[in-house]
């Protein structure tokens, strides 16, 4: 650990390009944290395989995509160590020992896992790797002795599971890990462009960080507003109106947004006008990310070299943790 700096671990599953939901939920937070903290960013391919075991090509293809999205959005490899989960076998080793500290009932109680199982229609046919992925995630976090994990709201149960494992480990084997803190984004959950509670690739309601200006405009123009607001002169609702939700989150000029809300509620402000404003706001946010992404994508091997070097550095660090873990667990036979 670097003196005085807290260690942060954060990651994405490489299952698709990242979107605005990821941006406000975690990427923005990460980029802000990298100056004052020691930051590890993990591409969670082994976790992605827990529900994509039959689709390895998808996971492989998206390693580069999520690396590009994060670098384009401002992760700086000079400050942040980027690595690939599966390339550090010690993570699987730590996961195995942690599995002994978690009961099946505890694993099944995790609300995020429950939700995801329902979404994926697993019922009782859930892969063991999937139901135990929060335990694997605890291993990811503790392998570098991170104490801060920037997450979206859906990941809070993962942090609770991690802290339970820390309690058990420390009690049985002696003080080894410090408690972990979830750092929630001010906007932990961005609604989808269709008004559904969450922006998600599987729901098809996303705006990607790599979207073109035309795609952004098209998506914003199709956004859900207030179905009762037919003519510009009609009074409209602001609550549950995605365009206003987004303006509240993304528009740098909140005084004007407040004025627009008042005008909309009174009647006399058309959907087209607020949508044009939002398209402009989002384009201002995404344009520099898109430009940087286009620059980076010209040399994919340079991006992979950043990831390779980061993986090597992380592995050395994880090996230090494992030496301590194995000593504490009395399984250090040959040294
Ligand atoms: N579960 C996270 C997601 O779905 C990815 C992840 C894996 C992660 N391991 C992690 C996040 C450790 C934070 C810390 O996006």
Short mmCIF file of N, CA and C in Angstrom, two decimals, residues 51-159:
data_model
loop_
_atom_site.label_atom_id
_atom_site.label_comp_id
_atom_site.label_asym_id
_atom_site.label_seq_id
_atom_site.Cartn_x
_atom_site.Cartn_y
_atom_site.Cartn_z
N UNK A 51 -22.15 -16.40 -15.97
CA UNK A 51 -23.44 -16.55 -16.67
C UNK A 51 -23.28 -16.47 -18.18
N UNK A 52 -22.05 -16.57 -18.64
CA UNK A 52 -21.79 -16.58 -20.09
C UNK A 52 -20.81 -17.69 -20.46
N UNK A 53 -20.87 -18.79 -19.69
CA UNK A 53 -19.91 -19.87 -19.91
C UNK A 53 -20.00 -20.39 -21.35
N UNK A 54 -21.20 -20.28 -21.94
CA UNK A 54 -21.41 -20.79 -23.30
C UNK A 54 -21.10 -19.75 -24.36
N UNK A 55 -20.59 -18.60 -23.94
CA UNK A 55 -20.35 -17.54 -24.93
C UNK A 55 -19.01 -16.84 -24.69
N UNK A 56 -17.93 -17.63 -24.73
CA UNK A 56 -16.62 -17.05 -24.41
C UNK A 56 -16.18 -15.96 -25.39
N UNK A 57 -16.63 -16.06 -26.64
CA UNK A 57 -16.20 -15.05 -27.63
C UNK A 57 -16.71 -13.66 -27.23
N UNK A 58 -17.94 -13.63 -26.72
CA UNK A 58 -18.52 -12.34 -26.30
C UNK A 58 -17.65 -11.72 -25.20
N UNK A 59 -17.27 -12.54 -24.23
CA UNK A 59 -16.46 -12.02 -23.12
C UNK A 59 -15.11 -11.54 -23.65
N UNK A 60 -14.50 -12.35 -24.50
CA UNK A 60 -13.20 -11.98 -25.04
C UNK A 60 -13.26 -10.66 -25.81
N UNK A 61 -14.27 -10.54 -26.69
CA UNK A 61 -14.38 -9.33 -27.51
C UNK A 61 -14.57 -8.08 -26.67
N UNK A 62 -15.23 -8.23 -25.52
CA UNK A 62 -15.56 -7.05 -24.74
C UNK A 62 -14.47 -6.61 -23.77
N UNK A 63 -13.39 -7.39 -23.66
CA UNK A 63 -12.25 -6.95 -22.84
C UNK A 63 -11.74 -5.61 -23.37
N UNK A 64 -11.48 -5.58 -24.68
CA UNK A 64 -10.97 -4.35 -25.28
C UNK A 64 -12.02 -3.23 -25.18
N UNK A 65 -13.28 -3.57 -25.39
CA UNK A 65 -14.33 -2.54 -25.37
C UNK A 65 -14.40 -1.82 -24.02
N UNK A 66 -14.41 -2.59 -22.92
CA UNK A 66 -14.53 -1.92 -21.62
C UNK A 66 -13.24 -1.17 -21.26
N UNK A 67 -12.10 -1.71 -21.70
CA UNK A 67 -10.84 -0.99 -21.47
C UNK A 67 -10.90 0.35 -22.22
N UNK A 68 -11.34 0.31 -23.48
CA UNK A 68 -11.45 1.54 -24.27
C UNK A 68 -12.41 2.53 -23.64
N UNK A 69 -13.57 2.05 -23.21
CA UNK A 69 -14.58 2.94 -22.62
C UNK A 69 -14.01 3.65 -21.39
N UNK A 70 -13.34 2.90 -20.53
CA UNK A 70 -12.82 3.50 -19.30
C UNK A 70 -11.66 4.45 -19.56
N UNK A 71 -10.77 4.06 -20.46
CA UNK A 71 -9.65 4.95 -20.79
C UNK A 71 -10.18 6.22 -21.45
N UNK A 72 -11.14 6.03 -22.35
CA UNK A 72 -11.71 7.20 -23.05
C UNK A 72 -12.41 8.13 -22.07
N UNK A 73 -13.03 7.55 -21.04
CA UNK A 73 -13.77 8.38 -20.08
C UNK A 73 -12.85 9.01 -19.04
N UNK A 74 -11.57 8.68 -19.09
CA UNK A 74 -10.65 9.41 -18.23
C UNK A 74 -9.79 8.59 -17.27
N UNK A 75 -9.95 7.26 -17.27
CA UNK A 75 -9.01 6.48 -16.44
C UNK A 75 -7.62 6.67 -17.03
N UNK A 76 -6.69 7.00 -16.17
CA UNK A 76 -5.35 7.32 -16.65
C UNK A 76 -4.41 6.20 -16.21
N UNK A 77 -3.84 5.46 -17.18
CA UNK A 77 -2.99 4.32 -16.81
C UNK A 77 -1.76 4.71 -16.01
N UNK A 78 -1.41 6.00 -16.00
CA UNK A 78 -0.29 6.43 -15.17
C UNK A 78 -0.70 6.46 -13.69
N UNK A 79 -2.00 6.53 -13.45
CA UNK A 79 -2.48 6.59 -12.07
C UNK A 79 -3.19 5.31 -11.65
N UNK A 80 -3.86 4.68 -12.60
CA UNK A 80 -4.73 3.55 -12.29
C UNK A 80 -4.15 2.27 -12.89
N UNK A 81 -4.19 1.20 -12.11
CA UNK A 81 -3.69 -0.09 -12.58
C UNK A 81 -4.86 -0.89 -13.14
N UNK A 82 -4.81 -1.18 -14.42
CA UNK A 82 -5.89 -1.91 -15.09
C UNK A 82 -5.46 -3.36 -15.26
N UNK A 83 -6.33 -4.29 -14.86
CA UNK A 83 -5.93 -5.70 -15.00
C UNK A 83 -7.10 -6.61 -15.36
N UNK A 84 -6.75 -7.81 -15.80
CA UNK A 84 -7.76 -8.81 -16.17
C UNK A 84 -7.84 -9.87 -15.08
N UNK A 85 -9.05 -10.11 -14.61
CA UNK A 85 -9.29 -11.02 -13.48
C UNK A 85 -8.72 -12.42 -13.72
N UNK A 86 -9.05 -13.04 -14.85
CA UNK A 86 -8.67 -14.44 -15.07
C UNK A 86 -7.16 -14.63 -15.18
N UNK A 87 -6.44 -13.54 -15.46
CA UNK A 87 -4.99 -13.65 -15.63
C UNK A 87 -4.26 -13.67 -14.29
N UNK A 88 -5.01 -13.61 -13.20
CA UNK A 88 -4.40 -13.69 -11.87
C UNK A 88 -4.98 -14.90 -11.15
N UNK A 89 -4.35 -16.06 -11.34
CA UNK A 89 -4.92 -17.30 -10.78
C UNK A 89 -5.06 -17.26 -9.26
N UNK A 90 -4.27 -16.42 -8.59
CA UNK A 90 -4.38 -16.33 -7.12
C UNK A 90 -5.77 -15.85 -6.69
N UNK A 91 -6.48 -15.16 -7.58
CA UNK A 91 -7.84 -14.72 -7.23
C UNK A 91 -8.76 -15.93 -7.07
N UNK A 92 -8.56 -16.93 -7.92
CA UNK A 92 -9.35 -18.16 -7.82
C UNK A 92 -8.98 -18.93 -6.56
N UNK A 93 -7.71 -18.85 -6.22
CA UNK A 93 -7.22 -19.54 -5.02
C UNK A 93 -7.86 -18.92 -3.76
N UNK A 94 -7.84 -17.60 -3.70
CA UNK A 94 -8.42 -16.92 -2.53
C UNK A 94 -9.93 -17.18 -2.46
N UNK A 95 -10.57 -17.16 -3.61
CA UNK A 95 -12.00 -17.46 -3.73
C UNK A 95 -12.29 -18.83 -3.12
N UNK A 96 -11.47 -19.81 -3.42
CA UNK A 96 -11.70 -21.17 -2.89
C UNK A 96 -11.69 -21.17 -1.36
N UNK A 97 -10.74 -20.45 -0.77
CA UNK A 97 -10.69 -20.45 0.70
C UNK A 97 -11.86 -19.67 1.29
N UNK A 98 -12.26 -18.60 0.61
CA UNK A 98 -13.40 -17.81 1.09
C UNK A 98 -14.69 -18.63 1.03
N UNK A 99 -14.80 -19.52 0.05
CA UNK A 99 -16.03 -20.33 -0.07
C UNK A 99 -16.33 -21.10 1.21
N UNK A 100 -15.30 -21.45 1.93
CA UNK A 100 -15.50 -22.20 3.18
C UNK A 100 -16.09 -21.34 4.30
N UNK A 101 -16.09 -20.04 4.08
CA UNK A 101 -16.56 -19.12 5.13
C UNK A 101 -17.99 -18.63 4.87
N UNK A 102 -18.62 -19.14 3.83
CA UNK A 102 -19.96 -18.68 3.45
C UNK A 102 -20.89 -19.88 3.34
N UNK A 103 -22.05 -19.79 3.99
CA UNK A 103 -23.00 -20.91 3.87
C UNK A 103 -23.84 -20.74 2.60
N UNK A 104 -24.43 -21.82 2.18
CA UNK A 104 -25.31 -21.78 1.00
C UNK A 104 -26.48 -20.82 1.26
N UNK A 105 -27.03 -20.88 2.49
CA UNK A 105 -28.17 -20.01 2.82
C UNK A 105 -27.78 -18.53 2.69
N UNK A 106 -26.56 -18.20 3.14
CA UNK A 106 -26.09 -16.81 3.06
C UNK A 106 -25.93 -16.39 1.59
N UNK A 107 -25.38 -17.28 0.79
CA UNK A 107 -25.18 -16.97 -0.63
C UNK A 107 -26.53 -16.76 -1.32
N UNK A 108 -27.50 -17.57 -0.97
CA UNK A 108 -28.82 -17.50 -1.62
C UNK A 108 -29.63 -16.28 -1.18
N UNK A 109 -29.22 -15.70 -0.04
CA UNK A 109 -29.95 -14.55 0.50
C UNK A 109 -29.56 -13.23 -0.18
N UNK A 110 -28.48 -13.22 -0.92
CA UNK A 110 -27.99 -11.98 -1.53
C UNK A 110 -29.04 -11.42 -2.51
N UNK A 111 -29.58 -10.22 -2.20
CA UNK A 111 -30.68 -9.70 -3.02
C UNK A 111 -30.30 -9.45 -4.49
N UNK A 112 -29.05 -9.06 -4.73
CA UNK A 112 -28.64 -8.82 -6.12
C UNK A 112 -28.63 -10.13 -6.89
N UNK A 113 -28.08 -11.16 -6.25
CA UNK A 113 -28.03 -12.47 -6.91
C UNK A 113 -29.45 -12.98 -7.16
N UNK A 114 -30.32 -12.80 -6.15
CA UNK A 114 -31.72 -13.21 -6.31
C UNK A 114 -32.37 -12.54 -7.52
N UNK A 115 -32.21 -11.21 -7.59
CA UNK A 115 -32.77 -10.44 -8.72
C UNK A 115 -32.26 -10.95 -10.04
N UNK A 116 -30.95 -11.14 -10.10
CA UNK A 116 -30.34 -11.54 -11.36
C UNK A 116 -30.78 -12.96 -11.75
N UNK A 117 -30.95 -13.81 -10.74
CA UNK A 117 -31.41 -15.18 -11.01
C UNK A 117 -32.81 -15.15 -11.61
N UNK A 118 -33.64 -14.27 -11.06
CA UNK A 118 -35.00 -14.12 -11.56
C UNK A 118 -34.97 -13.62 -13.00
N UNK A 119 -34.18 -12.56 -13.21
CA UNK A 119 -34.06 -11.98 -14.56
C UNK A 119 -33.63 -13.01 -15.58
N UNK A 120 -32.68 -13.84 -15.18
CA UNK A 120 -32.11 -14.79 -16.12
C UNK A 120 -32.91 -16.09 -16.17
N UNK A 121 -33.95 -16.17 -15.34
CA UNK A 121 -34.81 -17.36 -15.35
C UNK A 121 -34.10 -18.62 -14.89
N UNK A 122 -33.19 -18.49 -13.92
CA UNK A 122 -32.40 -19.65 -13.49
C UNK A 122 -33.18 -20.65 -12.64
N UNK A 123 -34.12 -20.14 -11.82
CA UNK A 123 -34.82 -21.02 -10.91
C UNK A 123 -33.80 -21.84 -10.10
N UNK A 124 -33.88 -23.15 -10.10
CA UNK A 124 -32.90 -23.92 -9.33
C UNK A 124 -31.69 -24.33 -10.17
N UNK A 125 -31.77 -24.06 -11.50
CA UNK A 125 -30.67 -24.48 -12.38
C UNK A 125 -29.56 -23.43 -12.46
N UNK A 126 -29.26 -22.84 -11.31
CA UNK A 126 -28.27 -21.77 -11.31
C UNK A 126 -26.87 -22.38 -11.25
N UNK A 127 -25.95 -21.93 -12.11
CA UNK A 127 -24.58 -22.44 -12.02
C UNK A 127 -23.97 -22.08 -10.65
N UNK A 128 -23.22 -23.00 -10.08
CA UNK A 128 -22.59 -22.72 -8.78
C UNK A 128 -21.69 -21.49 -8.86
N UNK A 129 -21.02 -21.34 -10.00
CA UNK A 129 -20.15 -20.17 -10.16
C UNK A 129 -20.93 -18.88 -10.07
N UNK A 130 -22.18 -18.93 -10.55
CA UNK A 130 -22.99 -17.70 -10.52
C UNK A 130 -23.44 -17.38 -9.10
N UNK A 131 -23.95 -18.39 -8.41
CA UNK A 131 -24.47 -18.11 -7.06
C UNK A 131 -23.34 -17.71 -6.10
N UNK A 132 -22.14 -18.11 -6.43
CA UNK A 132 -21.00 -17.78 -5.55
C UNK A 132 -20.20 -16.57 -6.04
N UNK A 133 -20.67 -15.89 -7.10
CA UNK A 133 -19.81 -14.82 -7.62
C UNK A 133 -19.57 -13.69 -6.60
N UNK A 134 -20.52 -13.43 -5.67
CA UNK A 134 -20.18 -12.40 -4.66
C UNK A 134 -18.97 -12.80 -3.78
N UNK A 135 -18.78 -14.10 -3.61
CA UNK A 135 -17.63 -14.56 -2.82
C UNK A 135 -16.35 -14.33 -3.62
N UNK A 136 -16.45 -14.59 -4.91
CA UNK A 136 -15.33 -14.32 -5.80
C UNK A 136 -15.03 -12.82 -5.82
N UNK A 137 -16.09 -12.03 -5.77
CA UNK A 137 -15.90 -10.58 -5.77
C UNK A 137 -15.20 -10.11 -4.48
N UNK A 138 -15.51 -10.78 -3.38
CA UNK A 138 -14.82 -10.46 -2.12
C UNK A 138 -13.32 -10.76 -2.29
N UNK A 139 -13.02 -11.86 -2.97
CA UNK A 139 -11.61 -12.20 -3.21
C UNK A 139 -10.94 -11.14 -4.08
N UNK A 140 -11.67 -10.65 -5.10
CA UNK A 140 -11.10 -9.59 -5.96
C UNK A 140 -10.71 -8.38 -5.09
N UNK A 141 -11.65 -7.98 -4.26
CA UNK A 141 -11.46 -6.76 -3.48
C UNK A 141 -10.32 -6.94 -2.47
N UNK A 142 -10.32 -8.08 -1.77
CA UNK A 142 -9.35 -8.27 -0.69
C UNK A 142 -7.98 -8.68 -1.19
N UNK A 143 -7.91 -9.15 -2.42
CA UNK A 143 -6.62 -9.59 -2.96
C UNK A 143 -5.61 -8.46 -3.01
N UNK A 144 -6.09 -7.23 -3.17
CA UNK A 144 -5.18 -6.08 -3.14
C UNK A 144 -5.37 -5.26 -1.85
N UNK A 145 -6.14 -5.85 -0.93
CA UNK A 145 -6.46 -5.19 0.33
C UNK A 145 -7.11 -3.82 0.11
N UNK A 146 -8.03 -3.78 -0.81
CA UNK A 146 -8.78 -2.53 -1.02
C UNK A 146 -9.69 -2.29 0.17
N UNK A 147 -9.92 -1.03 0.49
CA UNK A 147 -10.88 -0.71 1.56
C UNK A 147 -12.02 0.16 1.05
N UNK A 148 -11.91 0.62 -0.19
CA UNK A 148 -12.97 1.45 -0.77
C UNK A 148 -13.38 0.85 -2.11
N UNK A 149 -14.70 0.70 -2.31
CA UNK A 149 -15.20 0.14 -3.56
C UNK A 149 -16.32 1.04 -4.09
N UNK A 150 -16.04 1.80 -5.15
CA UNK A 150 -17.09 2.65 -5.72
C UNK A 150 -18.07 1.79 -6.49
N UNK A 151 -19.35 1.89 -6.13
CA UNK A 151 -20.33 0.99 -6.73
C UNK A 151 -21.66 1.68 -7.01
N UNK A 152 -22.43 1.03 -7.85
CA UNK A 152 -23.83 1.41 -8.01
C UNK A 152 -24.63 0.76 -6.88
N UNK A 153 -25.89 1.19 -6.73
CA UNK A 153 -26.72 0.72 -5.62
C UNK A 153 -26.86 -0.81 -5.61
N UNK A 154 -26.88 -1.42 -6.80
CA UNK A 154 -27.10 -2.87 -6.88
C UNK A 154 -25.93 -3.68 -6.31
N UNK A 155 -24.79 -2.99 -6.09
CA UNK A 155 -23.61 -3.73 -5.63
C UNK A 155 -23.42 -3.67 -4.11
N UNK A 156 -24.27 -2.95 -3.42
CA UNK A 156 -24.11 -2.83 -1.96
C UNK A 156 -24.13 -4.20 -1.25
N UNK A 157 -25.01 -5.12 -1.65
CA UNK A 157 -24.98 -6.45 -1.00
C UNK A 157 -23.65 -7.18 -1.17
N UNK A 158 -22.92 -6.85 -2.24
CA UNK A 158 -21.61 -7.48 -2.46
C UNK A 158 -20.62 -7.02 -1.38
N UNK A 159 -20.76 -5.76 -1.01
CA UNK A 159 -19.85 -5.20 -0.01
C UNK A 159 -20.19 -5.79 1.36
#
